[in-house]
Amino acid sequence: MPSFDVVSEVSLQELDNAVNQTNKEISQRYDFKNAKTSVEWRAKDKQVVIVADDDYKLSAATDILQSKLVKRSVPLKNLKYETIEQATGGQVRQVITIQQGIDKENAKKINQVIKESKLKVQSQVMEDQVRVTAKSIDDLQDTMRMLKSANLEVDVQFTNMRS
């Protein structure tokens, strides 16, 4: 039976490249001159940490990072922004967690969207992805189109298409 997997993945290499480009741009910009602003990628924790002198510089650094991520096709939906906290020396810190895979809650929402679509497909949650099967490839393609246009909390990609 034809099937595909719905996954939500972020290219960690592209993310790392975007962080490096952000740091380079910050070091060259006049409005960041003499500022202690840094963007750090913590691969082990799957987090990006931005430390800046004040909220304005933090916001500007976040905007630069987001523009670099968009240029590198990294989905912004998979970034979870935690609350801004005070760091040492009067600085502010923003931790951004990168979501890899589909958590149980979003998998349930994807299943519900598929069921409500009344397409002749079956879906089941498998760890951090959702497998969709059908008798017809056309039904699978309709499901892909429908999921792409659905307002989901995570960005989805489709892998392992089998006919």
Coordinates of C-alpha atoms in Angstrom, one line a residue:
M1 CA 0.0 0.0 0.0
P2 CA 1.3 3.5 -0.9
S3 CA 2.4 5.5 2.1
F4 CA 4.5 8.5 3.3
D5 CA 5.8 9.8 6.6
V6 CA 5.0 13.3 7.9
V7 CA 8.1 14.6 9.8
S8 CA 9.2 17.9 11.2
E9 CA 13.0 18.4 10.9
V10 CA 15.4 21.3 11.0
S11 CA 18.7 21.1 9.2
L12 CA 21.1 21.6 12.0
Q13 CA 24.0 22.4 9.6
E14 CA 21.9 25.2 8.0
L15 CA 21.0 26.4 11.5
D16 CA 24.7 26.5 12.5
N17 CA 25.6 28.4 9.3
A18 CA 22.8 30.9 10.0
V19 CA 24.2 31.5 13.5
N20 CA 27.7 32.0 12.1
Q21 CA 26.4 34.5 9.6
T22 CA 24.4 36.3 12.3
N23 CA 27.6 36.7 14.4
K24 CA 29.5 38.0 11.4
E25 CA 26.9 40.6 10.6
I26 CA 26.6 41.7 14.2
S27 CA 30.4 42.2 14.4
Q28 CA 30.3 44.4 11.2
R29 CA 27.2 46.5 12.0
Y30 CA 27.6 50.0 13.3
D31 CA 24.7 49.9 15.8
F32 CA 26.4 46.9 17.5
K33 CA 29.7 48.7 17.9
N34 CA 31.2 48.3 21.4
A35 CA 28.2 46.1 22.3
K36 CA 28.6 42.7 23.9
T37 CA 26.1 40.8 21.8
S38 CA 26.6 37.2 20.9
V39 CA 24.6 34.4 19.3
E40 CA 25.6 30.9 20.3
W41 CA 24.5 27.5 18.9
R42 CA 24.4 24.8 21.6
A43 CA 24.1 21.6 19.5
K44 CA 24.0 19.2 22.5
D45 CA 20.9 21.0 24.0
K46 CA 19.5 22.0 20.5
Q47 CA 19.3 25.6 21.6
V48 CA 20.4 29.0 20.3
V49 CA 21.3 31.5 23.0
I50 CA 21.3 35.2 22.3
V51 CA 23.0 37.5 24.9
A52 CA 22.8 41.3 24.4
D53 CA 23.3 44.5 26.3
D54 CA 19.6 45.5 26.2
D55 CA 16.2 44.6 24.8
Y56 CA 16.7 46.6 21.6
K57 CA 20.0 44.9 20.7
L58 CA 18.4 41.5 21.6
S59 CA 15.5 42.2 19.3
A60 CA 17.8 43.3 16.5
A61 CA 20.0 40.2 16.9
T62 CA 16.9 38.0 16.8
D63 CA 15.7 39.7 13.6
I64 CA 19.1 39.2 12.0
L65 CA 19.0 35.5 13.0
Q66 CA 15.5 35.0 11.7
S67 CA 16.4 36.6 8.3
K68 CA 19.4 34.3 8.0
L69 CA 17.3 31.3 8.9
V70 CA 14.7 32.2 6.3
K71 CA 17.3 32.6 3.6
R72 CA 18.6 29.1 4.4
S73 CA 15.0 27.6 4.4
V74 CA 15.0 26.8 8.1
P75 CA 11.4 26.8 9.3
L76 CA 10.7 29.5 11.9
K77 CA 7.7 27.5 13.2
N78 CA 10.2 25.0 14.8
L79 CA 11.8 27.7 17.0
K80 CA 10.4 27.9 20.6
Y81 CA 11.2 31.2 22.2
E82 CA 11.6 31.0 26.0
T83 CA 11.1 34.1 28.2
I84 CA 13.8 36.8 28.2
E85 CA 15.9 36.6 31.3
Q86 CA 18.5 38.8 33.0
A87 CA 22.1 37.7 32.5
T88 CA 25.2 38.9 34.3
G89 CA 26.4 42.4 34.0
G90 CA 23.0 43.9 33.2
Q91 CA 22.7 42.0 30.0
V92 CA 19.6 40.1 28.7
R93 CA 19.4 36.5 27.5
Q94 CA 17.0 34.8 25.1
V95 CA 17.0 31.0 24.8
I96 CA 15.5 29.6 21.6
T97 CA 14.9 25.8 21.6
I98 CA 14.9 24.0 18.2
Q99 CA 12.1 21.5 17.9
Q100 CA 13.1 18.3 16.0
G101 CA 10.4 15.7 15.3
I102 CA 6.7 15.9 16.0
D103 CA 5.6 15.8 19.6
K104 CA 2.6 13.7 20.7
E105 CA 0.3 16.8 20.9
N106 CA 1.1 18.0 17.4
A107 CA 0.9 14.4 16.1
K108 CA -2.7 14.1 17.5
K109 CA -3.6 17.4 15.8
I110 CA -2.2 16.2 12.5
N111 CA -4.2 13.0 12.8
Q112 CA -7.3 15.0 13.6
V113 CA -6.8 17.3 10.6
I114 CA -6.4 14.2 8.4
K115 CA -9.5 12.5 9.8
E116 CA -11.6 15.7 9.4
S117 CA -10.5 16.0 5.7
K118 CA -12.6 12.9 4.9
L119 CA -9.9 11.7 2.5
K120 CA -9.6 7.9 2.2
V121 CA -6.3 7.6 4.1
Q122 CA -5.2 6.1 7.4
S123 CA -2.7 7.8 9.7
Q124 CA -0.8 6.5 12.7
V125 CA 1.7 8.1 15.1
M126 CA 5.1 6.4 15.0
E127 CA 7.5 7.9 17.6
D128 CA 8.2 11.5 16.3
Q129 CA 6.5 11.2 13.0
V130 CA 3.1 10.3 11.4
R131 CA 2.7 7.5 8.8
V132 CA -0.1 8.0 6.3
T133 CA -1.2 5.1 4.1
A134 CA -3.8 4.9 1.3
K135 CA -4.9 2.7 -1.6
S136 CA -4.3 5.5 -4.1
I137 CA -1.3 7.8 -4.6
D138 CA -3.7 10.5 -5.6
D139 CA -5.2 10.4 -2.1
L140 CA -1.8 10.7 -0.6
Q141 CA -0.9 13.7 -2.7
D142 CA -4.2 15.3 -1.7
T143 CA -3.3 14.7 1.9
M144 CA 0.1 16.3 1.4
R145 CA -1.5 19.4 -0.2
M146 CA -4.0 19.6 2.6
L147 CA -1.4 19.3 5.4
K148 CA 0.8 22.0 3.7
S149 CA -2.1 24.4 3.7
A150 CA -3.3 23.5 7.3
N151 CA -2.4 25.9 10.1
L152 CA -0.1 23.6 12.1
E153 CA 2.1 24.6 15.0
V154 CA 5.2 22.9 13.4
D155 CA 6.6 22.9 9.9
V156 CA 6.0 19.5 8.2
Q157 CA 7.9 17.7 5.5
F158 CA 7.1 14.5 3.7
T159 CA 9.5 11.6 3.5
N160 CA 9.7 7.9 2.6
M161 CA 7.1 8.1 -0.2
R162 CA 6.3 4.5 -1.2
S163 CA 4.0 3.5 -4.0

